Amino acid sequence: ARKLKQLAQKEGATLFMVLMAAYQTLLHRYSGQQDFAVGSPVANRRAPELEPLIGFFVNMLVMRADASGDPTFRSFLHRVRQVCLDAYSHQDVPFDKLVEELQPPRDPSRNPFFEAVFVLQNVPQPALRIPGLLARYV
């Protein structure tokens, strides 16, 4: 994890962006697709007054992956970084509104924009203590 954080810092990215780039690289290699999208939830609590409130504020972001031109990982990471920053700047737009405005072809068995989701839990997890069992978060 330390080396991943160092890479993120060196490239002006976050750990999330590095891991998203790795995930999208994996999807690209296994699927052969060069242009696809990955969903990712955001807490959507940008205003400080929303932090203590109880409620479901999560919104899904659509992160487009462009693996055209066979980029190096660092080059791809820079693309992913920009996509993430753009998506974050529009995270207040509800996913339902995006679907309503863009009117993609609908199929009830699929999400209209993505088939893969990436989630990074960056909230410190409490220690899990169960007598006689060693457990840790990965």
JSON list of C-alpha atoms in Angstrom, two decimals:
[
{"chain": "A", "resi": 1, "resn": "ALA", "atom": "CA", "xyz": [0.00, 0.00, 0.00]},
{"chain": "A", "resi": 2, "resn": "ARG", "atom": "CA", "xyz": [2.90, 2.35, 0.77]},
{"chain": "A", "resi": 3, "resn": "LYS", "atom": "CA", "xyz": [4.32, 2.08, -2.77]},
{"chain": "A", "resi": 4, "resn": "LEU", "atom": "CA", "xyz": [0.89, 2.73, -4.28]},
{"chain": "A", "resi": 5, "resn": "LYS", "atom": "CA", "xyz": [0.51, 5.86, -2.16]},
{"chain": "A", "resi": 6, "resn": "GLN", "atom": "CA", "xyz": [4.00, 6.98, -3.22]},
{"chain": "A", "resi": 7, "resn": "LEU", "atom": "CA", "xyz": [3.09, 6.50, -6.88]},
{"chain": "A", "resi": 8, "resn": "ALA", "atom": "CA", "xyz": [-0.10, 8.48, -6.36]},
{"chain": "A", "resi": 9, "resn": "GLN", "atom": "CA", "xyz": [1.79, 11.33, -4.72]},
{"chain": "A", "resi": 10, "resn": "LYS", "atom": "CA", "xyz": [4.47, 11.36, -7.41]},
{"chain": "A", "resi": 11, "resn": "GLU", "atom": "CA", "xyz": [1.84, 11.53, -10.18]},
{"chain": "A", "resi": 12, "resn": "GLY", "atom": "CA", "xyz": [-0.36, 14.14, -8.47]},
{"chain": "A", "resi": 13, "resn": "ALA", "atom": "CA", "xyz": [-3.12, 11.59, -8.00]},
{"chain": "A", "resi": 14, "resn": "THR", "atom": "CA", "xyz": [-4.85, 9.87, -5.11]},
{"chain": "A", "resi": 15, "resn": "LEU", "atom": "CA", "xyz": [-4.76, 6.24, -4.03]},
{"chain": "A", "resi": 16, "resn": "PHE", "atom": "CA", "xyz": [-8.29, 5.90, -5.42]},
{"chain": "A", "resi": 17, "resn": "MET", "atom": "CA", "xyz": [-7.13, 7.13, -8.84]},
{"chain": "A", "resi": 18, "resn": "VAL", "atom": "CA", "xyz": [-4.18, 4.71, -8.91]},
{"chain": "A", "resi": 19, "resn": "LEU", "atom": "CA", "xyz": [-6.40, 1.77, -7.97]},
{"chain": "A", "resi": 20, "resn": "MET", "atom": "CA", "xyz": [-9.11, 2.84, -10.44]},
{"chain": "A", "resi": 21, "resn": "ALA", "atom": "CA", "xyz": [-6.46, 3.00, -13.20]},
{"chain": "A", "resi": 22, "resn": "ALA", "atom": "CA", "xyz": [-5.26, -0.50, -12.26]},
{"chain": "A", "resi": 23, "resn": "TYR", "atom": "CA", "xyz": [-8.84, -1.82, -12.23]},
{"chain": "A", "resi": 24, "resn": "GLN", "atom": "CA", "xyz": [-9.63, -0.23, -15.60]},
{"chain": "A", "resi": 25, "resn": "THR", "atom": "CA", "xyz": [-6.37, -1.60, -17.04]},
{"chain": "A", "resi": 26, "resn": "LEU", "atom": "CA", "xyz": [-7.43, -5.07, -15.91]},
{"chain": "A", "resi": 27, "resn": "LEU", "atom": "CA", "xyz": [-10.89, -4.64, -17.45]},
{"chain": "A", "resi": 28, "resn": "HIS", "atom": "CA", "xyz": [-9.32, -3.39, -20.69]},
{"chain": "A", "resi": 29, "resn": "ARG", "atom": "CA", "xyz": [-6.94, -6.35, -20.91]},
{"chain": "A", "resi": 30, "resn": "TYR", "atom": "CA", "xyz": [-9.60, -8.97, -20.17]},
{"chain": "A", "resi": 31, "resn": "SER", "atom": "CA", "xyz": [-12.35, -7.46, -22.33]},
{"chain": "A", "resi": 32, "resn": "GLY", "atom": "CA", "xyz": [-10.30, -6.01, -25.18]},
{"chain": "A", "resi": 33, "resn": "GLN", "atom": "CA", "xyz": [-12.47, -2.88, -25.02]},
{"chain": "A", "resi": 34, "resn": "GLN", "atom": "CA", "xyz": [-10.70, 0.45, -25.41]},
{"chain": "A", "resi": 35, "resn": "ASP", "atom": "CA", "xyz": [-13.62, 2.71, -24.49]},
{"chain": "A", "resi": 36, "resn": "PHE", "atom": "CA", "xyz": [-15.88, 1.72, -21.60]},
{"chain": "A", "resi": 37, "resn": "ALA", "atom": "CA", "xyz": [-17.27, 3.06, -18.35]},
{"chain": "A", "resi": 38, "resn": "VAL", "atom": "CA", "xyz": [-16.99, 2.07, -14.71]},
{"chain": "A", "resi": 39, "resn": "GLY", "atom": "CA", "xyz": [-19.37, 3.19, -11.99]},
{"chain": "A", "resi": 40, "resn": "SER", "atom": "CA", "xyz": [-18.16, 4.43, -8.63]},
{"chain": "A", "resi": 41, "resn": "PRO", "atom": "CA", "xyz": [-20.18, 5.62, -5.64]},
{"chain": "A", "resi": 42, "resn": "VAL", "atom": "CA", "xyz": [-19.41, 8.89, -3.88]},
{"chain": "A", "resi": 43, "resn": "ALA", "atom": "CA", "xyz": [-20.60, 9.89, -0.40]},
{"chain": "A", "resi": 44, "resn": "ASN", "atom": "CA", "xyz": [-21.95, 13.18, -1.82]},
{"chain": "A", "resi": 45, "resn": "ARG", "atom": "CA", "xyz": [-21.49, 15.04, 1.45]},
{"chain": "A", "resi": 46, "resn": "ARG", "atom": "CA", "xyz": [-19.42, 17.94, 0.14]},
{"chain": "A", "resi": 47, "resn": "ALA", "atom": "CA", "xyz": [-21.00, 20.53, 2.44]},
{"chain": "A", "resi": 48, "resn": "PRO", "atom": "CA", "xyz": [-19.74, 20.34, 6.06]},
{"chain": "A", "resi": 49, "resn": "GLU", "atom": "CA", "xyz": [-23.29, 20.64, 7.40]},
{"chain": "A", "resi": 50, "resn": "LEU", "atom": "CA", "xyz": [-24.18, 17.33, 5.72]},
{"chain": "A", "resi": 51, "resn": "GLU", "atom": "CA", "xyz": [-21.52, 15.30, 7.58]},
{"chain": "A", "resi": 52, "resn": "PRO", "atom": "CA", "xyz": [-23.46, 14.77, 10.84]},
{"chain": "A", "resi": 53, "resn": "LEU", "atom": "CA", "xyz": [-26.79, 14.08, 9.11]},
{"chain": "A", "resi": 54, "resn": "ILE", "atom": "CA", "xyz": [-28.20, 10.58, 8.97]},
{"chain": "A", "resi": 55, "resn": "GLY", "atom": "CA", "xyz": [-29.33, 9.60, 5.52]},
{"chain": "A", "resi": 56, "resn": "PHE", "atom": "CA", "xyz": [-28.37, 8.10, 2.21]},
{"chain": "A", "resi": 57, "resn": "PHE", "atom": "CA", "xyz": [-26.61, 10.73, 0.11]},
{"chain": "A", "resi": 58, "resn": "VAL", "atom": "CA", "xyz": [-24.60, 8.33, -2.08]},
{"chain": "A", "resi": 59, "resn": "ASN", "atom": "CA", "xyz": [-24.54, 9.06, -5.80]},
{"chain": "A", "resi": 60, "resn": "MET", "atom": "CA", "xyz": [-23.09, 6.92, -8.58]},
{"chain": "A", "resi": 61, "resn": "LEU", "atom": "CA", "xyz": [-20.50, 8.49, -10.84]},
{"chain": "A", "resi": 62, "resn": "VAL", "atom": "CA", "xyz": [-19.82, 7.27, -14.36]},
{"chain": "A", "resi": 63, "resn": "MET", "atom": "CA", "xyz": [-16.06, 7.09, -15.01]},
{"chain": "A", "resi": 64, "resn": "ARG", "atom": "CA", "xyz": [-15.18, 6.72, -18.67]},
{"chain": "A", "resi": 65, "resn": "ALA", "atom": "CA", "xyz": [-12.07, 4.71, -19.51]},
{"chain": "A", "resi": 66, "resn": "ASP", "atom": "CA", "xyz": [-10.15, 5.52, -22.69]},
{"chain": "A", "resi": 67, "resn": "ALA", "atom": "CA", "xyz": [-7.40, 2.97, -23.24]},
{"chain": "A", "resi": 68, "resn": "SER", "atom": "CA", "xyz": [-6.85, 3.88, -26.89]},
{"chain": "A", "resi": 69, "resn": "GLY", "atom": "CA", "xyz": [-3.32, 4.19, -28.21]},
{"chain": "A", "resi": 70, "resn": "ASP", "atom": "CA", "xyz": [-1.88, 1.54, -25.87]},
{"chain": "A", "resi": 71, "resn": "PRO", "atom": "CA", "xyz": [-0.84, 4.05, -23.16]},
{"chain": "A", "resi": 72, "resn": "THR", "atom": "CA", "xyz": [1.74, 3.33, -20.48]},
{"chain": "A", "resi": 73, "resn": "PHE", "atom": "CA", "xyz": [0.30, 2.91, -17.01]},
{"chain": "A", "resi": 74, "resn": "ARG", "atom": "CA", "xyz": [1.48, 6.39, -15.99]},
{"chain": "A", "resi": 75, "resn": "SER", "atom": "CA", "xyz": [-0.10, 7.94, -19.07]},
{"chain": "A", "resi": 76, "resn": "PHE", "atom": "CA", "xyz": [-3.32, 6.04, -18.42]},
{"chain": "A", "resi": 77, "resn": "LEU", "atom": "CA", "xyz": [-3.24, 7.13, -14.78]},
{"chain": "A", "resi": 78, "resn": "HIS", "atom": "CA", "xyz": [-3.14, 10.76, -15.92]},
{"chain": "A", "resi": 79, "resn": "ARG", "atom": "CA", "xyz": [-6.22, 10.14, -18.08]},
{"chain": "A", "resi": 80, "resn": "VAL", "atom": "CA", "xyz": [-8.01, 8.48, -15.16]},
{"chain": "A", "resi": 81, "resn": "ARG", "atom": "CA", "xyz": [-7.01, 11.35, -12.86]},
{"chain": "A", "resi": 82, "resn": "GLN", "atom": "CA", "xyz": [-8.61, 13.89, -15.19]},
{"chain": "A", "resi": 83, "resn": "VAL", "atom": "CA", "xyz": [-11.77, 11.81, -15.59]},
{"chain": "A", "resi": 84, "resn": "CYS", "atom": "CA", "xyz": [-12.05, 11.50, -11.80]},
{"chain": "A", "resi": 85, "resn": "LEU", "atom": "CA", "xyz": [-11.59, 15.24, -11.26]},
{"chain": "A", "resi": 86, "resn": "ASP", "atom": "CA", "xyz": [-14.21, 16.00, -13.91]},
{"chain": "A", "resi": 87, "resn": "ALA", "atom": "CA", "xyz": [-16.64, 13.49, -12.39]},
{"chain": "A", "resi": 88, "resn": "TYR", "atom": "CA", "xyz": [-16.08, 14.88, -8.87]},
{"chain": "A", "resi": 89, "resn": "SER", "atom": "CA", "xyz": [-16.86, 18.39, -10.09]},
{"chain": "A", "resi": 90, "resn": "HIS", "atom": "CA", "xyz": [-20.28, 17.13, -11.26]},
{"chain": "A", "resi": 91, "resn": "GLN", "atom": "CA", "xyz": [-21.02, 14.71, -8.43]},
{"chain": "A", "resi": 92, "resn": "ASP", "atom": "CA", "xyz": [-24.05, 16.72, -7.33]},
{"chain": "A", "resi": 93, "resn": "VAL", "atom": "CA", "xyz": [-25.93, 15.70, -10.49]},
{"chain": "A", "resi": 94, "resn": "PRO", "atom": "CA", "xyz": [-28.08, 12.72, -9.46]},
{"chain": "A", "resi": 95, "resn": "PHE", "atom": "CA", "xyz": [-27.51, 9.55, -11.46]},
{"chain": "A", "resi": 96, "resn": "ASP", "atom": "CA", "xyz": [-31.23, 9.38, -12.26]},
{"chain": "A", "resi": 97, "resn": "LYS", "atom": "CA", "xyz": [-31.07, 12.88, -13.75]},
{"chain": "A", "resi": 98, "resn": "LEU", "atom": "CA", "xyz": [-28.14, 11.83, -15.93]},
{"chain": "A", "resi": 99, "resn": "VAL", "atom": "CA", "xyz": [-30.14, 8.87, -17.25]},
{"chain": "A", "resi": 100, "resn": "GLU", "atom": "CA", "xyz": [-33.19, 11.08, -17.80]},
{"chain": "A", "resi": 101, "resn": "GLU", "atom": "CA", "xyz": [-31.25, 13.75, -19.72]},
{"chain": "A", "resi": 102, "resn": "LEU", "atom": "CA", "xyz": [-29.07, 11.46, -21.85]},
{"chain": "A", "resi": 103, "resn": "GLN", "atom": "CA", "xyz": [-31.78, 8.85, -22.52]},
{"chain": "A", "resi": 104, "resn": "PRO", "atom": "CA", "xyz": [-29.47, 5.91, -23.26]},
{"chain": "A", "resi": 105, "resn": "PRO", "atom": "CA", "xyz": [-30.94, 2.74, -24.81]},
{"chain": "A", "resi": 106, "resn": "ARG", "atom": "CA", "xyz": [-32.60, 0.86, -21.95]},
{"chain": "A", "resi": 107, "resn": "ASP", "atom": "CA", "xyz": [-32.44, -2.81, -21.09]},
{"chain": "A", "resi": 108, "resn": "PRO", "atom": "CA", "xyz": [-33.96, -3.77, -17.72]},
{"chain": "A", "resi": 109, "resn": "SER", "atom": "CA", "xyz": [-31.26, -6.40, -17.19]},
{"chain": "A", "resi": 110, "resn": "ARG", "atom": "CA", "xyz": [-28.37, -3.89, -17.35]},
{"chain": "A", "resi": 111, "resn": "ASN", "atom": "CA", "xyz": [-27.24, -0.57, -16.00]},
{"chain": "A", "resi": 112, "resn": "PRO", "atom": "CA", "xyz": [-27.54, 2.03, -18.78]},
{"chain": "A", "resi": 113, "resn": "PHE", "atom": "CA", "xyz": [-23.95, 3.28, -18.51]},
{"chain": "A", "resi": 114, "resn": "PHE", "atom": "CA", "xyz": [-21.67, 0.68, -16.91]},
{"chain": "A", "resi": 115, "resn": "GLU", "atom": "CA", "xyz": [-21.42, -3.00, -16.07]},
{"chain": "A", "resi": 116, "resn": "ALA", "atom": "CA", "xyz": [-18.52, -2.78, -13.62]},
{"chain": "A", "resi": 117, "resn": "VAL", "atom": "CA", "xyz": [-18.27, -0.84, -10.37]},
{"chain": "A", "resi": 118, "resn": "PHE", "atom": "CA", "xyz": [-15.20, 0.19, -8.38]},
{"chain": "A", "resi": 119, "resn": "VAL", "atom": "CA", "xyz": [-15.49, 0.95, -4.67]},
{"chain": "A", "resi": 120, "resn": "LEU", "atom": "CA", "xyz": [-12.71, 2.02, -2.30]},
{"chain": "A", "resi": 121, "resn": "GLN", "atom": "CA", "xyz": [-13.63, 2.20, 1.37]},
{"chain": "A", "resi": 122, "resn": "ASN", "atom": "CA", "xyz": [-11.34, 4.87, 2.74]},
{"chain": "A", "resi": 123, "resn": "VAL", "atom": "CA", "xyz": [-13.03, 5.12, 6.12]},
{"chain": "A", "resi": 124, "resn": "PRO", "atom": "CA", "xyz": [-10.95, 3.67, 8.97]},
{"chain": "A", "resi": 125, "resn": "GLN", "atom": "CA", "xyz": [-12.50, 0.38, 10.01]},
{"chain": "A", "resi": 126, "resn": "PRO", "atom": "CA", "xyz": [-12.88, -0.45, 13.70]},
{"chain": "A", "resi": 127, "resn": "ALA", "atom": "CA", "xyz": [-10.88, -3.38, 14.96]},
{"chain": "A", "resi": 128, "resn": "LEU", "atom": "CA", "xyz": [-12.78, -6.63, 14.58]},
{"chain": "A", "resi": 129, "resn": "ARG", "atom": "CA", "xyz": [-12.33, -8.72, 17.71]},
{"chain": "A", "resi": 130, "resn": "ILE", "atom": "CA", "xyz": [-13.77, -12.21, 17.83]},
{"chain": "A", "resi": 131, "resn": "PRO", "atom": "CA", "xyz": [-12.42, -14.55, 20.53]},
{"chain": "A", "resi": 132, "resn": "GLY", "atom": "CA", "xyz": [-10.33, -17.33, 19.00]},
{"chain": "A", "resi": 133, "resn": "LEU", "atom": "CA", "xyz": [-10.33, -15.75, 15.53]},
{"chain": "A", "resi": 134, "resn": "LEU", "atom": "CA", "xyz": [-7.76, -13.55, 13.85]},
{"chain": "A", "resi": 135, "resn": "ALA", "atom": "CA", "xyz": [-9.43, -11.15, 11.42]},
{"chain": "A", "resi": 136, "resn": "ARG", "atom": "CA", "xyz": [-8.18, -8.18, 9.45]},
{"chain": "A", "resi": 137, "resn": "TYR", "atom": "CA", "xyz": [-9.51, -5.93, 6.73]},
{"chain": "A", "resi": 138, "resn": "VAL", "atom": "CA", "xyz": [-7.94, -6.20, 3.30]}
]
